[in-house]
């Protein structure tokens, strides 16, 4: 009898350890595809290499305003992701008679994402460029020339892209002539409808200065304030927190949306005691 009791006790202990081992083990493995949540825009192989470049956008389409883009570089020979490349983008709008760029946060490799992340603030839609194309130049529109430097070599590719106008009531980027004579761009970093909700919301904007047709440096050290209003209802909202600099021209604060509908964020931009601009409006609808 004692023998059977010992066997029973031993079995219970073994089962207990087995149960603990199953419940206590945490699966820390990363998903197979780090870009699974994004929409693929293009895929190509760097000439003469086994490196495949996959380009993704965060939202369903590219639009006038701030667009997060992601680049995944894979060595198809080994199946390993490449994290030691240097990427440089030069978004270009060909309008036939002239060409220009737009503000951009150049790609940086983000360890937690296992991707290179960039931010492009398109200034106009592809359709608007076509409407202004008096010469009927079929090459009019946005392209994304890309330089990728890897292992001492530089590879150049150009990706045509289509940029949408978000329509009435959605102005995610605004230009303003500052009191110092410079043109500034204020852009809402997370404008998509599903990213807004009734209540307190994170608010992130970026500020860039136009120094040339292809030169839009980010501007740090500014003081931003804003007043949110609902034009259709004629009221504001309380407890908003002004965005403060977090580097690279980006500023973070809080905005309180008390109901759904049309909202306008009326910004004032200061450099020290000097007011660069006021009445810089970002419009959104959710």
Short mmCIF file of C-alpha atoms in Angstrom, two decimals:
data_model
loop_
_atom_site.label_atom_id
_atom_site.label_comp_id
_atom_site.label_asym_id
_atom_site.label_seq_id
_atom_site.Cartn_x
_atom_site.Cartn_y
_atom_site.Cartn_z
CA UNK A 1 0.00 0.00 0.00
CA UNK A 2 2.81 2.36 0.91
CA UNK A 3 4.39 1.66 -2.47
CA UNK A 4 1.25 2.78 -4.30
CA UNK A 5 1.00 5.94 -2.16
CA UNK A 6 4.60 6.87 -3.03
CA UNK A 7 3.90 6.33 -6.73
CA UNK A 8 0.78 8.47 -6.51
CA UNK A 9 2.64 11.32 -4.73
CA UNK A 10 5.45 11.18 -7.31
CA UNK A 11 2.92 11.36 -10.16
CA UNK A 12 1.21 14.40 -8.64
CA UNK A 13 4.56 16.18 -8.24
CA UNK A 14 5.56 15.45 -11.84
CA UNK A 15 2.21 16.67 -13.16
CA UNK A 16 2.47 19.82 -11.04
CA UNK A 17 5.91 20.65 -12.47
CA UNK A 18 4.65 19.98 -15.97
CA UNK A 19 1.70 22.31 -15.45
CA UNK A 20 3.96 25.02 -14.05
CA UNK A 21 6.42 24.68 -16.91
CA UNK A 22 3.65 25.17 -19.45
CA UNK A 23 2.05 28.17 -17.75
CA UNK A 24 5.26 29.91 -16.68
CA UNK A 25 7.05 29.79 -20.02
CA UNK A 26 6.58 33.03 -21.96
CA UNK A 27 6.80 32.93 -25.73
CA UNK A 28 9.11 35.83 -26.56
CA UNK A 29 9.48 34.92 -30.21
CA UNK A 30 8.88 37.79 -32.61
CA UNK A 31 6.34 37.55 -35.43
CA UNK A 32 7.63 36.09 -38.65
CA UNK A 33 6.89 39.26 -40.63
CA UNK A 34 7.49 42.55 -38.77
CA UNK A 35 5.54 44.42 -41.47
CA UNK A 36 2.42 42.25 -41.22
CA UNK A 37 0.27 45.19 -40.03
CA UNK A 38 1.21 47.48 -42.93
CA UNK A 39 0.24 47.72 -46.61
CA UNK A 40 2.93 46.76 -49.12
CA UNK A 41 3.60 49.39 -51.80
CA UNK A 42 6.48 47.85 -53.70
CA UNK A 43 9.09 45.12 -53.71
CA UNK A 44 12.38 44.98 -55.62
CA UNK A 45 15.88 43.50 -55.44
CA UNK A 46 19.02 45.62 -55.21
CA UNK A 47 20.87 45.16 -58.49
CA UNK A 48 23.49 42.41 -58.39
CA UNK A 49 22.64 41.35 -54.83
CA UNK A 50 20.36 39.00 -52.94
CA UNK A 51 18.85 41.89 -50.94
CA UNK A 52 15.12 42.35 -51.39
CA UNK A 53 13.57 45.71 -50.45
CA UNK A 54 9.91 45.76 -49.41
CA UNK A 55 8.24 49.15 -49.00
CA UNK A 56 5.15 49.59 -46.82
CA UNK A 57 2.77 52.39 -45.88
CA UNK A 58 1.01 52.57 -42.51
CA UNK A 59 -2.37 53.62 -43.87
CA UNK A 60 -4.59 52.40 -46.69
CA UNK A 61 -3.23 55.02 -49.09
CA UNK A 62 -0.75 57.88 -49.32
CA UNK A 63 -2.35 61.29 -48.75
CA UNK A 64 -1.61 64.99 -48.39
CA UNK A 65 -0.04 65.21 -44.94
CA UNK A 66 2.27 63.06 -42.80
CA UNK A 67 2.72 59.47 -44.03
CA UNK A 68 4.75 56.88 -42.07
CA UNK A 69 6.63 54.56 -44.46
CA UNK A 70 8.51 51.38 -43.60
CA UNK A 71 11.32 49.59 -45.41
CA UNK A 72 12.17 45.94 -44.83
CA UNK A 73 15.48 44.69 -46.21
CA UNK A 74 15.90 40.92 -46.42
CA UNK A 75 18.89 38.89 -47.53
CA UNK A 76 17.04 36.24 -49.53
CA UNK A 77 20.11 33.98 -49.53
CA UNK A 78 20.12 33.64 -45.74
CA UNK A 79 16.55 34.72 -44.94
CA UNK A 80 17.91 37.26 -42.45
CA UNK A 81 16.75 40.86 -42.09
CA UNK A 82 19.34 43.54 -42.88
CA UNK A 83 19.72 46.24 -40.23
CA UNK A 84 23.00 47.96 -41.18
CA UNK A 85 21.98 49.80 -44.34
CA UNK A 86 21.70 53.58 -44.76
CA UNK A 87 18.61 54.87 -46.58
CA UNK A 88 18.02 58.32 -48.06
CA UNK A 89 14.74 59.40 -49.66
CA UNK A 90 14.13 62.37 -51.94
CA UNK A 91 10.36 62.70 -52.59
CA UNK A 92 9.91 64.62 -55.83
CA UNK A 93 6.87 66.27 -57.38
CA UNK A 94 7.25 66.84 -61.11
CA UNK A 95 4.77 69.53 -62.13
CA UNK A 96 5.99 69.80 -65.71
CA UNK A 97 7.22 73.39 -65.52
CA UNK A 98 8.87 72.91 -62.12
CA UNK A 99 9.84 70.33 -59.53
CA UNK A 100 9.83 70.38 -55.74
CA UNK A 101 10.16 68.12 -52.73
CA UNK A 102 8.46 68.07 -49.32
CA UNK A 103 9.32 67.76 -45.61
CA UNK A 104 10.69 64.35 -44.69
CA UNK A 105 11.94 62.41 -41.69
CA UNK A 106 14.65 60.26 -43.23
CA UNK A 107 14.51 56.48 -42.58
CA UNK A 108 16.05 55.15 -39.38
CA UNK A 109 16.27 51.54 -38.29
CA UNK A 110 14.00 50.89 -35.28
CA UNK A 111 15.13 47.85 -33.30
CA UNK A 112 11.70 47.24 -31.76
CA UNK A 113 10.07 47.24 -35.21
CA UNK A 114 12.90 45.47 -37.07
CA UNK A 115 12.16 47.94 -39.88
CA UNK A 116 13.44 51.26 -41.23
CA UNK A 117 10.86 53.95 -40.53
CA UNK A 118 10.44 57.25 -42.41
CA UNK A 119 7.87 60.05 -42.42
CA UNK A 120 6.92 61.93 -45.60
CA UNK A 121 4.71 65.04 -45.49
CA UNK A 122 3.29 65.33 -48.99
CA UNK A 123 2.28 68.91 -49.85
CA UNK A 124 -0.21 68.23 -52.65
CA UNK A 125 -2.13 65.41 -54.28
CA UNK A 126 -1.28 63.68 -57.54
CA UNK A 127 -4.61 64.83 -59.02
CA UNK A 128 -3.88 68.47 -58.16
CA UNK A 129 -0.56 68.22 -59.98
CA UNK A 130 -2.26 66.78 -63.06
CA UNK A 131 -4.83 69.60 -63.03
CA UNK A 132 -1.99 72.13 -63.09
CA UNK A 133 -0.13 70.31 -65.86
CA UNK A 134 -0.53 72.70 -68.79
CA UNK A 135 2.13 70.92 -70.88
CA UNK A 136 0.34 67.55 -70.56
CA UNK A 137 3.62 65.97 -69.46
CA UNK A 138 2.77 62.33 -68.66
CA UNK A 139 5.64 62.14 -66.14
CA UNK A 140 3.90 64.64 -63.86
CA UNK A 141 3.32 63.40 -60.32
CA UNK A 142 5.12 62.18 -57.21
CA UNK A 143 8.07 59.80 -57.26
CA UNK A 144 10.17 58.46 -54.44
CA UNK A 145 13.85 58.29 -55.45
CA UNK A 146 15.67 56.08 -52.93
CA UNK A 147 19.39 55.67 -52.23
CA UNK A 148 20.40 52.61 -50.20
CA UNK A 149 24.01 52.34 -49.04
CA UNK A 150 25.12 48.88 -47.92
CA UNK A 151 28.56 47.27 -47.55
CA UNK A 152 30.31 50.14 -49.33
CA UNK A 153 27.93 50.24 -52.30
CA UNK A 154 25.04 52.61 -53.11
CA UNK A 155 21.93 51.46 -54.97
CA UNK A 156 19.46 53.88 -56.56
CA UNK A 157 15.82 53.17 -57.38
CA UNK A 158 12.78 55.34 -58.07
CA UNK A 159 9.26 54.38 -57.02
CA UNK A 160 6.23 56.18 -58.55
CA UNK A 161 3.59 56.90 -55.89
CA UNK A 162 0.02 58.20 -55.91
CA UNK A 163 -0.98 60.75 -53.27
CA UNK A 164 -4.66 61.37 -52.46
CA UNK A 165 -6.47 64.53 -51.40
CA UNK A 166 -8.32 63.74 -48.16
CA UNK A 167 -11.23 66.02 -49.09
CA UNK A 168 -13.19 68.81 -47.43
CA UNK A 169 -12.70 69.21 -43.69
CA UNK A 170 -9.41 67.31 -43.56
CA UNK A 171 -6.40 69.62 -43.76
CA UNK A 172 -3.57 67.74 -42.08
CA UNK A 173 -0.76 70.06 -43.17
CA UNK A 174 -0.62 73.86 -43.37
CA UNK A 175 1.97 76.32 -44.58
CA UNK A 176 2.40 79.75 -43.05
CA UNK A 177 4.66 82.73 -43.70
CA UNK A 178 6.50 83.45 -40.46
CA UNK A 179 7.20 86.91 -39.11
CA UNK A 180 10.89 86.20 -39.82
CA UNK A 181 10.17 85.90 -43.54
CA UNK A 182 10.51 82.09 -43.67
CA UNK A 183 7.78 79.68 -44.73
CA UNK A 184 6.91 77.02 -42.15
CA UNK A 185 4.92 73.81 -42.45
CA UNK A 186 2.89 72.46 -39.54
CA UNK A 187 1.73 68.87 -39.99
CA UNK A 188 -0.43 66.53 -37.89
CA UNK A 189 1.56 63.32 -37.39
CA UNK A 190 -1.31 60.90 -36.62
CA UNK A 191 -4.27 62.16 -38.63
CA UNK A 192 -6.13 58.96 -39.49
CA UNK A 193 -9.77 58.77 -38.40
CA UNK A 194 -9.38 55.56 -36.40
CA UNK A 195 -6.63 57.23 -34.34
CA UNK A 196 -9.04 59.82 -32.90
CA UNK A 197 -11.63 59.17 -30.20
CA UNK A 198 -13.95 61.09 -27.89
CA UNK A 199 -11.95 62.10 -24.82
CA UNK A 200 -8.26 62.84 -24.29
CA UNK A 201 -6.04 62.03 -27.27
CA UNK A 202 -2.30 62.12 -27.82
CA UNK A 203 -1.46 65.04 -30.10
CA UNK A 204 1.72 65.01 -32.16
CA UNK A 205 2.67 67.60 -34.75
CA UNK A 206 5.88 68.37 -36.64
CA UNK A 207 7.26 71.70 -37.82
CA UNK A 208 9.51 72.19 -40.85
CA UNK A 209 11.02 75.31 -42.46
CA UNK A 210 11.29 75.74 -46.21
CA UNK A 211 14.88 76.59 -47.13
CA UNK A 212 14.58 75.61 -50.80
CA UNK A 213 12.54 73.57 -53.24
CA UNK A 214 14.03 70.36 -51.83
CA UNK A 215 15.22 71.54 -48.41
CA UNK A 216 12.79 71.38 -45.47
CA UNK A 217 14.72 71.09 -42.21
CA UNK A 218 12.88 70.16 -39.02
CA UNK A 219 12.64 72.97 -36.47
CA UNK A 220 13.17 72.34 -32.76
CA UNK A 221 12.97 74.71 -29.81
CA UNK A 222 9.68 76.39 -30.69
CA UNK A 223 6.77 77.07 -28.36
CA UNK A 224 3.42 75.82 -29.62
CA UNK A 225 -0.04 76.51 -28.29
CA UNK A 226 -3.44 75.70 -29.74
CA UNK A 227 -7.17 76.06 -29.27
CA UNK A 228 -9.45 73.26 -30.48
CA UNK A 229 -12.91 74.28 -31.71
CA UNK A 230 -15.86 72.67 -33.45
CA UNK A 231 -16.86 75.11 -36.23
CA UNK A 232 -20.26 73.46 -36.71
CA UNK A 233 -21.11 73.63 -33.01
CA UNK A 234 -19.34 76.82 -31.96
CA UNK A 235 -17.55 75.46 -28.89
CA UNK A 236 -14.10 74.48 -27.69
CA UNK A 237 -12.92 71.86 -25.18
CA UNK A 238 -11.12 71.99 -21.81
CA UNK A 239 -7.95 70.46 -20.35
CA UNK A 240 -5.83 70.44 -23.50
CA UNK A 241 -2.04 70.23 -23.13
CA UNK A 242 0.20 72.25 -25.47
CA UNK A 243 2.71 70.17 -27.47
CA UNK A 244 6.34 70.34 -26.34
CA UNK A 245 9.47 69.46 -28.31
CA UNK A 246 10.55 65.80 -28.39
CA UNK A 247 13.27 66.34 -31.03
CA UNK A 248 13.57 66.12 -34.80
CA UNK A 249 10.95 68.86 -35.21
CA UNK A 250 8.24 66.84 -33.47
CA UNK A 251 6.08 68.11 -30.60
CA UNK A 252 3.74 66.11 -28.33
CA UNK A 253 0.78 67.18 -26.22
CA UNK A 254 -2.86 66.27 -25.57
CA UNK A 255 -6.15 67.30 -27.15
CA UNK A 256 -9.60 66.73 -25.69
CA UNK A 257 -12.32 65.90 -28.21
CA UNK A 258 -15.62 66.16 -26.37
CA UNK A 259 -17.69 64.71 -29.23
CA UNK A 260 -17.35 63.36 -32.75
CA UNK A 261 -17.58 65.67 -35.76
CA UNK A 262 -15.53 68.45 -37.34
CA UNK A 263 -12.62 69.82 -35.29
CA UNK A 264 -10.20 72.63 -36.00
CA UNK A 265 -6.91 73.02 -34.13
CA UNK A 266 -5.85 76.68 -34.22
CA UNK A 267 -2.08 76.87 -33.56
CA UNK A 268 0.19 79.71 -32.53
CA UNK A 269 3.93 79.25 -33.14
CA UNK A 270 6.53 81.20 -31.18
CA UNK A 271 10.31 81.34 -31.20
CA UNK A 272 11.16 82.62 -27.76
CA UNK A 273 9.12 85.79 -27.24
CA UNK A 274 8.70 86.29 -30.99
CA UNK A 275 5.39 85.12 -32.48
CA UNK A 276 6.26 83.49 -35.79
CA UNK A 277 2.66 82.76 -36.79
CA UNK A 278 -0.84 82.39 -35.45
CA UNK A 279 -4.08 81.13 -36.91
CA UNK A 280 -2.34 78.05 -38.36
CA UNK A 281 -5.28 75.66 -38.63
CA UNK A 282 -5.31 71.87 -38.78
CA UNK A 283 -8.74 70.44 -39.70
CA UNK A 284 -9.92 66.92 -39.05
CA UNK A 285 -13.19 65.02 -38.97
CA UNK A 286 -14.03 61.80 -37.20
#
